[in-house]
Coordinates of C-alpha atoms in Angstrom, one line a residue:
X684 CA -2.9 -31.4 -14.4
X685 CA -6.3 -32.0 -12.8
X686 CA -8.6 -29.2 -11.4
X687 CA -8.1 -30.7 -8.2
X688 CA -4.2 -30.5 -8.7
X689 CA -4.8 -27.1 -9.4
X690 CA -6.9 -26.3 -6.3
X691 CA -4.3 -28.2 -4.2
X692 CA -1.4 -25.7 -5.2
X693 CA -3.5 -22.8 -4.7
X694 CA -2.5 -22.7 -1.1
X695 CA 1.2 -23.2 -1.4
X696 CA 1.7 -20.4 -4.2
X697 CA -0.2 -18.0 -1.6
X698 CA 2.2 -19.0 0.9
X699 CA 5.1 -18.7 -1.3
X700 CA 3.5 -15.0 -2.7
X701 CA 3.5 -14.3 1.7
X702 CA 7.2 -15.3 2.2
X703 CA 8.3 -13.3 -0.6
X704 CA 6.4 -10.9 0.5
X705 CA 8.2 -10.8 3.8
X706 CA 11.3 -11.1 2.5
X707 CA 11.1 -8.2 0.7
X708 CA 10.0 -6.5 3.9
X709 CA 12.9 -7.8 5.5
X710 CA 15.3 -6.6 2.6
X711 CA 14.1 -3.0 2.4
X712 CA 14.5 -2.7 6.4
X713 CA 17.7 -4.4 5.8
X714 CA 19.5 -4.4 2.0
X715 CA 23.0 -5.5 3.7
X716 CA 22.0 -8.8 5.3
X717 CA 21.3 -10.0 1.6
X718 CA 24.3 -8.6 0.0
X719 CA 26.2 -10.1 2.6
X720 CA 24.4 -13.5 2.1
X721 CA 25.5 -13.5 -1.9
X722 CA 29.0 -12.7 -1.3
X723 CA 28.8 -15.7 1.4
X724 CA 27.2 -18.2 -1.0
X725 CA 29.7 -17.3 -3.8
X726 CA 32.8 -17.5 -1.5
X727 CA 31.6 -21.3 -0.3
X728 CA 30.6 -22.8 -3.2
X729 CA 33.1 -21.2 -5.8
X730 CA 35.8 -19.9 -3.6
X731 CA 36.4 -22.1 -0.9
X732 CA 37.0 -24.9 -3.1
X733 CA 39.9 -23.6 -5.3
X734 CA 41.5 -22.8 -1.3
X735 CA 41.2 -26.4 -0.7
X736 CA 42.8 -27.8 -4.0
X737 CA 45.6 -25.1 -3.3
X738 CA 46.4 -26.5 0.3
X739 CA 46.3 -30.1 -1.3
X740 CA 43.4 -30.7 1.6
X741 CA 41.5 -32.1 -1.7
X742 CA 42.6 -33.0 -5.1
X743 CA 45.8 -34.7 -4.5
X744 CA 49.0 -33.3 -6.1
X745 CA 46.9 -29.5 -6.4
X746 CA 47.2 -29.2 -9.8
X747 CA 43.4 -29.1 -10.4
X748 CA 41.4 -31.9 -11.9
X749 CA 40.6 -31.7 -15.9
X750 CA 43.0 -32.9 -18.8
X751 CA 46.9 -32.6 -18.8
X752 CA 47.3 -29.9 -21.2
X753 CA 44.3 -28.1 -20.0
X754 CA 45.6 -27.7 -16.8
X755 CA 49.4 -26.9 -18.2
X756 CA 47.8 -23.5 -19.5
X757 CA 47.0 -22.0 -16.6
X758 CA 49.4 -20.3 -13.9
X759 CA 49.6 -22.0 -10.2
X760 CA 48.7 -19.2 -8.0
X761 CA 50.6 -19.3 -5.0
X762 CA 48.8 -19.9 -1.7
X763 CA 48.6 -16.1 -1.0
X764 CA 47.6 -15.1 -4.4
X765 CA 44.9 -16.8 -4.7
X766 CA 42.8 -15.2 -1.5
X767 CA 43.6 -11.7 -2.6
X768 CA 42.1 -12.4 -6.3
X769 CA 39.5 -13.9 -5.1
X770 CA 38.3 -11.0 -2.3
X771 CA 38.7 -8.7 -5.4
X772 CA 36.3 -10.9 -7.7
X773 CA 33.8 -11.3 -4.2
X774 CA 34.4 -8.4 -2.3
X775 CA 32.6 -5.7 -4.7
X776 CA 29.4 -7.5 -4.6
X777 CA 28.7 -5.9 -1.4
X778 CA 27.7 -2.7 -3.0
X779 CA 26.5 -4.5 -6.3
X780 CA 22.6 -2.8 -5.5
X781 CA 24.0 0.4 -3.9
X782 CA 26.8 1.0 -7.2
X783 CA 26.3 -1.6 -9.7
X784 CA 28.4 0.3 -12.2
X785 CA 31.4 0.4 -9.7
X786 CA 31.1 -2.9 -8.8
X787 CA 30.8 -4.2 -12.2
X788 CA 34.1 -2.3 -12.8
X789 CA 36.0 -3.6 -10.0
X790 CA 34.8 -7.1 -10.8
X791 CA 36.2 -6.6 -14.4
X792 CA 39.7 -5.2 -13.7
X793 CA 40.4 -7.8 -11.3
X794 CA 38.8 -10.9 -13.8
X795 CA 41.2 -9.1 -16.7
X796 CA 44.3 -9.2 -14.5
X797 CA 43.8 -12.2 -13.2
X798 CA 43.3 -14.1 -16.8
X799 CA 46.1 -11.9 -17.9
X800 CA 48.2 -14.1 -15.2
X801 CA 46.7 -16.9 -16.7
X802 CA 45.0 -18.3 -13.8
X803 CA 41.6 -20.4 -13.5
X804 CA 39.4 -19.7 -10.3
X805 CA 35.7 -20.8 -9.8
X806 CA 35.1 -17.4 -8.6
X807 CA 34.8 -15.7 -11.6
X808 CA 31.2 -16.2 -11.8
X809 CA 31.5 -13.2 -9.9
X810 CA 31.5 -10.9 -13.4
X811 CA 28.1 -12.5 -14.3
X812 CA 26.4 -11.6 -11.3
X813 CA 28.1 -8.0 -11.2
X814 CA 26.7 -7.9 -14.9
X815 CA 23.3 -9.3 -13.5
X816 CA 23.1 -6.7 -10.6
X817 CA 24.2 -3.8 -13.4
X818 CA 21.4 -4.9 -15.7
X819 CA 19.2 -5.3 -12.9
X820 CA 19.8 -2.1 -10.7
X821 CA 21.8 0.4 -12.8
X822 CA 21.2 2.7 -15.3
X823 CA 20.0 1.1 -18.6
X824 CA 22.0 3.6 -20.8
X825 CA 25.3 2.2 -18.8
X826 CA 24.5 -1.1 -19.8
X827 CA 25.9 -1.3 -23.6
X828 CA 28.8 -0.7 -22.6
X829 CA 29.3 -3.0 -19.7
X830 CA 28.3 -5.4 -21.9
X831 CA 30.9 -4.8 -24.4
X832 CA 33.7 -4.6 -21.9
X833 CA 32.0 -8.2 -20.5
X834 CA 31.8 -9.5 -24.2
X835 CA 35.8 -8.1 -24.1
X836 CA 36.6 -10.0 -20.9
X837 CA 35.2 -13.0 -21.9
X838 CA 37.1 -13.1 -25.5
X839 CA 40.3 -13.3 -23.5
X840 CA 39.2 -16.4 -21.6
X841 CA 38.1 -17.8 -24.7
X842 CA 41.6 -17.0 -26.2
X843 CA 43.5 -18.7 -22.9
X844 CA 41.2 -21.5 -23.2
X845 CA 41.7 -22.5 -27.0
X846 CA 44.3 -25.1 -25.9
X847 CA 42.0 -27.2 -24.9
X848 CA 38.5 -26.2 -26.8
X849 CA 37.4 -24.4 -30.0
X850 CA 37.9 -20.3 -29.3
X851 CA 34.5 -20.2 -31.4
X852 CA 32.7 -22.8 -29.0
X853 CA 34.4 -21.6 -25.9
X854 CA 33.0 -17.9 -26.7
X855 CA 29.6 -18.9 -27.6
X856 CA 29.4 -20.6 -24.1
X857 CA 30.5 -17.8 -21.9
X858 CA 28.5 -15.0 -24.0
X859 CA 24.9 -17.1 -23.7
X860 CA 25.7 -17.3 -20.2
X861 CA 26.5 -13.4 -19.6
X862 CA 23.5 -12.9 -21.9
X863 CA 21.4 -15.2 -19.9
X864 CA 22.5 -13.4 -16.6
X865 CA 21.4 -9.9 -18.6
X866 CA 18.1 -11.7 -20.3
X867 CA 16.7 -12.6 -16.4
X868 CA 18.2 -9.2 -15.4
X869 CA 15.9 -7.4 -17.9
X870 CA 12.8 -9.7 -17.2
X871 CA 13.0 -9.2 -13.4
X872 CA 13.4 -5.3 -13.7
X873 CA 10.3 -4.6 -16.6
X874 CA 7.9 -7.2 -13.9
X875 CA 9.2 -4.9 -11.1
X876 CA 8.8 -1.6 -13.4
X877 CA 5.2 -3.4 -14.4
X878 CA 4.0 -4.4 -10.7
X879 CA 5.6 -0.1 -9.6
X880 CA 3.1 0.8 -12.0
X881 CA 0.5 -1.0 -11.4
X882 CA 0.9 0.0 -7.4
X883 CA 1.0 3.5 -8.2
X884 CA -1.7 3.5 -10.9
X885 CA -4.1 1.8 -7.6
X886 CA -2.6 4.7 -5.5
X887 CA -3.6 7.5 -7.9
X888 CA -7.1 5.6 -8.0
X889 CA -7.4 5.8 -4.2
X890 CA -6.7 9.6 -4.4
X891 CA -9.6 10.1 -6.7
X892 CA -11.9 8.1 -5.5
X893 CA -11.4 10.0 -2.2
X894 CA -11.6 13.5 -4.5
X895 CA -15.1 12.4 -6.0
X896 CA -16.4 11.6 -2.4
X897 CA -15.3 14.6 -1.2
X898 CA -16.4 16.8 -3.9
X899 CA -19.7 14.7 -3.7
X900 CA -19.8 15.6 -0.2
X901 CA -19.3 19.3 -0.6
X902 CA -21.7 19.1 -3.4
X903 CA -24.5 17.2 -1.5
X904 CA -23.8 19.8 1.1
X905 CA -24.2 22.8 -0.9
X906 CA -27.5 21.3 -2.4
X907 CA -29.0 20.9 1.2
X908 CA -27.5 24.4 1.9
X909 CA -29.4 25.7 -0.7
X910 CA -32.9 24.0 0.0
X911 CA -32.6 24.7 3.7
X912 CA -31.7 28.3 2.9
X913 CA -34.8 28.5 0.8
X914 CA -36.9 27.0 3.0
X915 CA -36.4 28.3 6.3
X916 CA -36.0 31.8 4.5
X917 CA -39.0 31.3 2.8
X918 CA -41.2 30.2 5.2
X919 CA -39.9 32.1 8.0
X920 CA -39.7 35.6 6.2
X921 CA -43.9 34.4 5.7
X922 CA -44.4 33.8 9.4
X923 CA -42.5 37.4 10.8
X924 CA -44.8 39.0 8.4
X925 CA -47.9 37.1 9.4
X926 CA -46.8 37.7 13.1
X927 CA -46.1 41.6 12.8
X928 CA -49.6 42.0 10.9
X929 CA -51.7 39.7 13.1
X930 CA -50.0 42.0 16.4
X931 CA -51.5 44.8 14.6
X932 CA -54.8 43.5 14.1
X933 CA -55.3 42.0 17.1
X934 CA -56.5 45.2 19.1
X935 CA -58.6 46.4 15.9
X936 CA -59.9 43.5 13.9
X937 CA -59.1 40.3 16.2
X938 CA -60.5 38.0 13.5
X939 CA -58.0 38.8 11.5
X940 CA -55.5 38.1 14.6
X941 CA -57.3 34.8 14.6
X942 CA -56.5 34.2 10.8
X943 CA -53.2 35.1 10.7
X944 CA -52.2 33.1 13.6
X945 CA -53.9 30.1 11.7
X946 CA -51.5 30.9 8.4
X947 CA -48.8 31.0 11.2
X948 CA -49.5 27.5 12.0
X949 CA -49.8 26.4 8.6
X950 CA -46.9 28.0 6.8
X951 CA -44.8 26.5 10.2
X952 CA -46.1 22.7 9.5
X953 CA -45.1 22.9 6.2
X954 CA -42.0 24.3 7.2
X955 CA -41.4 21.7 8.9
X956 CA -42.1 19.0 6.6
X957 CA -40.0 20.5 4.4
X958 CA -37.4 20.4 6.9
X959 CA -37.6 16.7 8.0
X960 CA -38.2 15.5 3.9
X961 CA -34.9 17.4 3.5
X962 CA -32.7 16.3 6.5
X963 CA -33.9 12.8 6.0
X964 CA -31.5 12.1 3.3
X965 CA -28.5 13.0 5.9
X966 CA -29.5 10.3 8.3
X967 CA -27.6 6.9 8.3
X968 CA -29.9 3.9 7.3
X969 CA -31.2 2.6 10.7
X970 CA -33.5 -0.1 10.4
X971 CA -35.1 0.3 13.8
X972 CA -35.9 4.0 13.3
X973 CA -38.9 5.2 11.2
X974 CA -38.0 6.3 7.5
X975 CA -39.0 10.1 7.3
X976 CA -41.5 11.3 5.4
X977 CA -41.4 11.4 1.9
X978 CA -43.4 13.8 -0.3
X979 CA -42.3 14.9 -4.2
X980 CA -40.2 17.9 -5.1
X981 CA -41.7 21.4 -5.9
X982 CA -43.0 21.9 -9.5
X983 CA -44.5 25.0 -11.1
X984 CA -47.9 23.6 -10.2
X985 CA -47.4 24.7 -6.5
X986 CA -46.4 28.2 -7.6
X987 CA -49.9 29.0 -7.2
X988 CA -49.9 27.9 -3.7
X989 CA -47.0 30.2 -2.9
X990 CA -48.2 32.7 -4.1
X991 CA -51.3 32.7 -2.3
X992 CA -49.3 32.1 1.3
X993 CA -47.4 35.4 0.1
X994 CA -50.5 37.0 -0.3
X995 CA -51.7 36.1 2.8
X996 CA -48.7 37.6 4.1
X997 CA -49.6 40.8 2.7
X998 CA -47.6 41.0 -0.7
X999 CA -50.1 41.0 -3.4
X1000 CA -49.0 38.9 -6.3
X1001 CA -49.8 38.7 -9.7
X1002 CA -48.7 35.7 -11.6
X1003 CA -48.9 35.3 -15.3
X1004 CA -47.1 32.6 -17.3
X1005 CA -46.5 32.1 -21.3
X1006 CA -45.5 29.0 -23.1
X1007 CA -46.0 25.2 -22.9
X1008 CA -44.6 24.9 -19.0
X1009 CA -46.3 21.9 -17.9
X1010 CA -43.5 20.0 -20.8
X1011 CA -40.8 21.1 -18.6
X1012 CA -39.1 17.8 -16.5
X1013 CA -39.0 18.3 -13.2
X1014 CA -35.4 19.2 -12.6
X1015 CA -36.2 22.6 -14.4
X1016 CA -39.3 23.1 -12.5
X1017 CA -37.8 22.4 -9.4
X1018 CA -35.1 25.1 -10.8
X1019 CA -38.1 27.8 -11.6
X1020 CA -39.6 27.2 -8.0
X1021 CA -37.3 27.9 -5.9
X1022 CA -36.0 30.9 -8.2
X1023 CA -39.4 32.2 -7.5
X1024 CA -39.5 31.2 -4.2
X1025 CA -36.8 33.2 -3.6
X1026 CA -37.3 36.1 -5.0
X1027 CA -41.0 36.6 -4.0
X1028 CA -39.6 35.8 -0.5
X1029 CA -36.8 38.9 -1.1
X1030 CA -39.8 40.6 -2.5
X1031 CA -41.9 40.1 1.3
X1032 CA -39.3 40.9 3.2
X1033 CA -37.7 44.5 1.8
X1034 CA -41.2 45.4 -0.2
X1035 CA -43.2 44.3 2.9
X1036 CA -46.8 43.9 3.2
X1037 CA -49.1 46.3 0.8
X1038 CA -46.9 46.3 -1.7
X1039 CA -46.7 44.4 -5.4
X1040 CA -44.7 42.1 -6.9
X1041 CA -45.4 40.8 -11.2
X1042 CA -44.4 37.6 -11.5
X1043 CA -44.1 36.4 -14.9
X1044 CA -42.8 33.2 -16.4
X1045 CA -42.7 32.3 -20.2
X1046 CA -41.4 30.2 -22.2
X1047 CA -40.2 30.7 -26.1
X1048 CA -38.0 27.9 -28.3
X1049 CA -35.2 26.8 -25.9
X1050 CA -35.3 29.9 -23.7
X1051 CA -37.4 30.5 -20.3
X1052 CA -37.3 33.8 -18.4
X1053 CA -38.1 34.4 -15.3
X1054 CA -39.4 38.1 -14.3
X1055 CA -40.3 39.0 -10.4
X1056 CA -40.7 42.4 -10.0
X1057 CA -42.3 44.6 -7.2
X1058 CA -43.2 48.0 -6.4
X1059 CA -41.4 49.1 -3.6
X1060 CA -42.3 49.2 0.2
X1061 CA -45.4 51.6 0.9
X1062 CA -44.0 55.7 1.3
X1063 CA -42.8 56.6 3.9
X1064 CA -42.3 53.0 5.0
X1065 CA -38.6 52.6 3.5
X1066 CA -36.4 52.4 0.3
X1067 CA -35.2 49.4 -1.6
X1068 CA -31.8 47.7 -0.1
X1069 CA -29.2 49.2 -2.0
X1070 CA -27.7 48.3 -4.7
X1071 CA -24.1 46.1 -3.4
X1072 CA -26.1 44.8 -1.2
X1073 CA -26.1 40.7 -2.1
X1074 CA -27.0 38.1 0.2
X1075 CA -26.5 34.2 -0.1
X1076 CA -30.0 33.9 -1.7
X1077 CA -29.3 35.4 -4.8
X1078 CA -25.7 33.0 -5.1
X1079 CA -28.3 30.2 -4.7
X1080 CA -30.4 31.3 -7.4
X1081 CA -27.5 32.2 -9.8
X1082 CA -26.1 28.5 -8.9
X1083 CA -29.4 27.3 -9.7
X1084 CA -30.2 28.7 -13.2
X1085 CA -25.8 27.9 -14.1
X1086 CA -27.0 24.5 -13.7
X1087 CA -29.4 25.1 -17.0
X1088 CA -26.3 27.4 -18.8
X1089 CA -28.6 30.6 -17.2
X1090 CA -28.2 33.8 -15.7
X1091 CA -29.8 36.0 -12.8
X1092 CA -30.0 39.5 -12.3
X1093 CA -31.5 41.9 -9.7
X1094 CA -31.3 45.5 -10.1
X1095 CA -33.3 48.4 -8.8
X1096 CA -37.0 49.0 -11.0
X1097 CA -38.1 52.2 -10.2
X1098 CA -39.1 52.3 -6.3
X1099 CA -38.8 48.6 -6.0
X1100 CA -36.4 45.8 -7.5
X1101 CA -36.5 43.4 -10.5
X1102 CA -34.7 40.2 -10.8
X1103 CA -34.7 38.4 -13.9
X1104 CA -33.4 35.0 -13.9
X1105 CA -32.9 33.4 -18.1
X1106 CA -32.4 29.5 -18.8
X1107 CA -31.0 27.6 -21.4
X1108 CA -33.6 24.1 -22.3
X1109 CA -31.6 23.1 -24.9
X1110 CA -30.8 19.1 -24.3
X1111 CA -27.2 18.7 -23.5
X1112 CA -25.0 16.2 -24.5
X1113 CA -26.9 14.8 -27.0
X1114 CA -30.2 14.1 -25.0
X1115 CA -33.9 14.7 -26.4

């Protein structure tokens, strides 16, 4: 067949593939229109002819068409017979999808008593599509045996039948054709079981690809929750610390009103373009609006600028560090920012301005600690928080460092508080 045979049936088999498709639709809406439909076939090509030869509207004298002694063999049925054997060969197929077993049983007692009479009716192709639907819809663990009460039923035709053929040859005929009638049973139901799972393996799929979004979501939510938590907190604990000190000094020293108003200004701007580098990755691709500002992520090289906005807030800082840090990648140093950023920002707004805060980070083998401690707010100024008290900063920074297998602590250190954050470098799953 050429390719443009090929291409020609394309269209037909997915017309074909959309009928069957509606008739399946049709069928589940409405099973007994198509049960109905088989019994109706059956009785019009298999029963209504044996009606008509036993009239004598066709087939002369009655007596069936086939050799002399072949037809000597088998009983006449008598006009009123006939129609009651043949509703109880026909009739069960009704239900042959609702109770295949009990028709298949039905089918069988009435094809038994009717062979035991020793009559011949077309309509006993009835017990091979009962044995089809059995096959097909029933129980598989049912269908050994129905096929040895089939193989059963069948033995006795081949017994009435050996007047006029070989028992051996009339039995091998009638058990391939059961065993065909199971064979397409079986192939039908495995491409149904096949196509079942294949629909509910695409299902499952669906379900999990909508779990990863939403976890992604959550997750990608969380993130920003966390950056905007430490940048607003940050940045705004700076400015209400700026503000309260530049109030003060207005009336004694207004140049230092002046200057803190300036750090005002400046820790706000960069608040702010903090703010719009962070809420840019929430907006929707829009090619006539203006892509937001990009600038990179924290590292520990601006720890020395944040530190010296929290001085100018009033929190002297000391910062040490041990250790190679500038071979950290940038995910950890992102990590150690905004741990310290964090903490220093804890540090401004429960020490408050005059106090002291150590901030040391080192690094030794596969192990980095990070140590902010301060010294307390100025007596009789106030006390360290107490010590249940946790707010969502210090969840952000023990997320943070669980990312890197770390911990975080804070505790109380004398008249001020400590936290102490430890993270794990060691490459994970087998990186280097």
């Amino acid at each position: 067949m050429t390719t443009e045979e090929l291409s020609g049936l394309g269209p037909l088999v997915a017309r074909l593939g959309r009928a069957g498709q509606r008739l399946r639709h049709a069928d589940r809406a409405r099973p007994w229109v198509l049960d109905t439909a088989v019994v109706v076939v059956v009785f019009l090509l298999f029963c209504l002819p044996d009606l008509l030869h036993a009239v004598g509207v066709i087939g002369g004298d009655g007596d069936g068409d086939g050799p002399h002694r072949f037809r000597l063999a088998f009983t006449r049925l008598p006009v009123a017979g006939m129609p009651a054997l043949q509703a109880g060969l026909v009739v069960p197929l009704l239900w042959r999808r609702r109770a295949p077993a009990a028709a298949f049983g039905a089918v069988t007692a009435v094809f038994v008593l009717q062979w035991s009479l020793g009559a011949l009716l077309r309509a006993d192709v009835a017990l091979f599509v009962a044995l089809y639907s059995l096959a097909l819809h029933g129980r598989l663990r049912q269908l050994p045996w129905a096929c040895a009460v089939a193989a059963g039923a069948l033995s006795l035709v081949a017994a009435r039948v050996s007047v006029a053929m070989s028992v051996w040859d009339a039995l091998f005929f009638l058990l391939s054709t059961a065993t065909a009638a199971v064979a397409l049973a079986l192939v039908i139901r495995i491409r149904r079981a096949q196509l079942a799972g294949l629909r509910d393996r695409a299902t499952r799929l669906e379900i999990e690809r909508d779990q990863r979004d939403r976890l992604a979501v959550a997750s990608e939510r969380a993130r920003v929750a966390r950056e905007m938590h430490d940048i607003v907190g940050h940045n705004l604990s700076v400015i209400i610390t700026l503000a309260d000190a530049g109030a003060y000094a207005t009336g004694a020293a207004p140049e230092r009103g002046k200057e803190a108003l300036r750090l005002i200004g400046d820790t706000g701007r960069q608040a702010l373009s903090e703010l719009r580098r962070v809420l840019g990755v929430l907006r929707e691709a829009d090619g006539s609006a203006a892509r937001p500002e990009l600038s990179p992520q924290p590292a520990l090289s601006d720890i020395d600028a944040l530190c010296e906005a929290v001085r100018a807030a009033g929190l002297e800082v000391v910062y040490r560090t041990a250790g190679d840090i500038d071979a950290l990648d940038s995910g950890v140093q992102l990590t150690v920012y905004r741990i310290v950023q964090e903490a220093l920002t804890n540090a401004l707004k429960h020490a408050g301005a005059g106090a002291r805060a150590n901030l040391a980070i080192v690094v030794e083998d596969a192990r980095l600690t990070i140590t902010v401690q301060d010294s307390g707010p100025p007596a009789p100024a106030g006390r360290p928080r107490a010590a249940n008290e946790e707010g969502h900063g210090l969840v952000g920074m023990r997320e943070r460092a669980a990312l890197y297998g770390g911990q975080v602590s804070a505790s109380p250190a004398g008249a001020g508080w400590a936290v102490r954050a430890d993270l794990d470098l060691t490459p994970r799953d087998g990186a280097r």
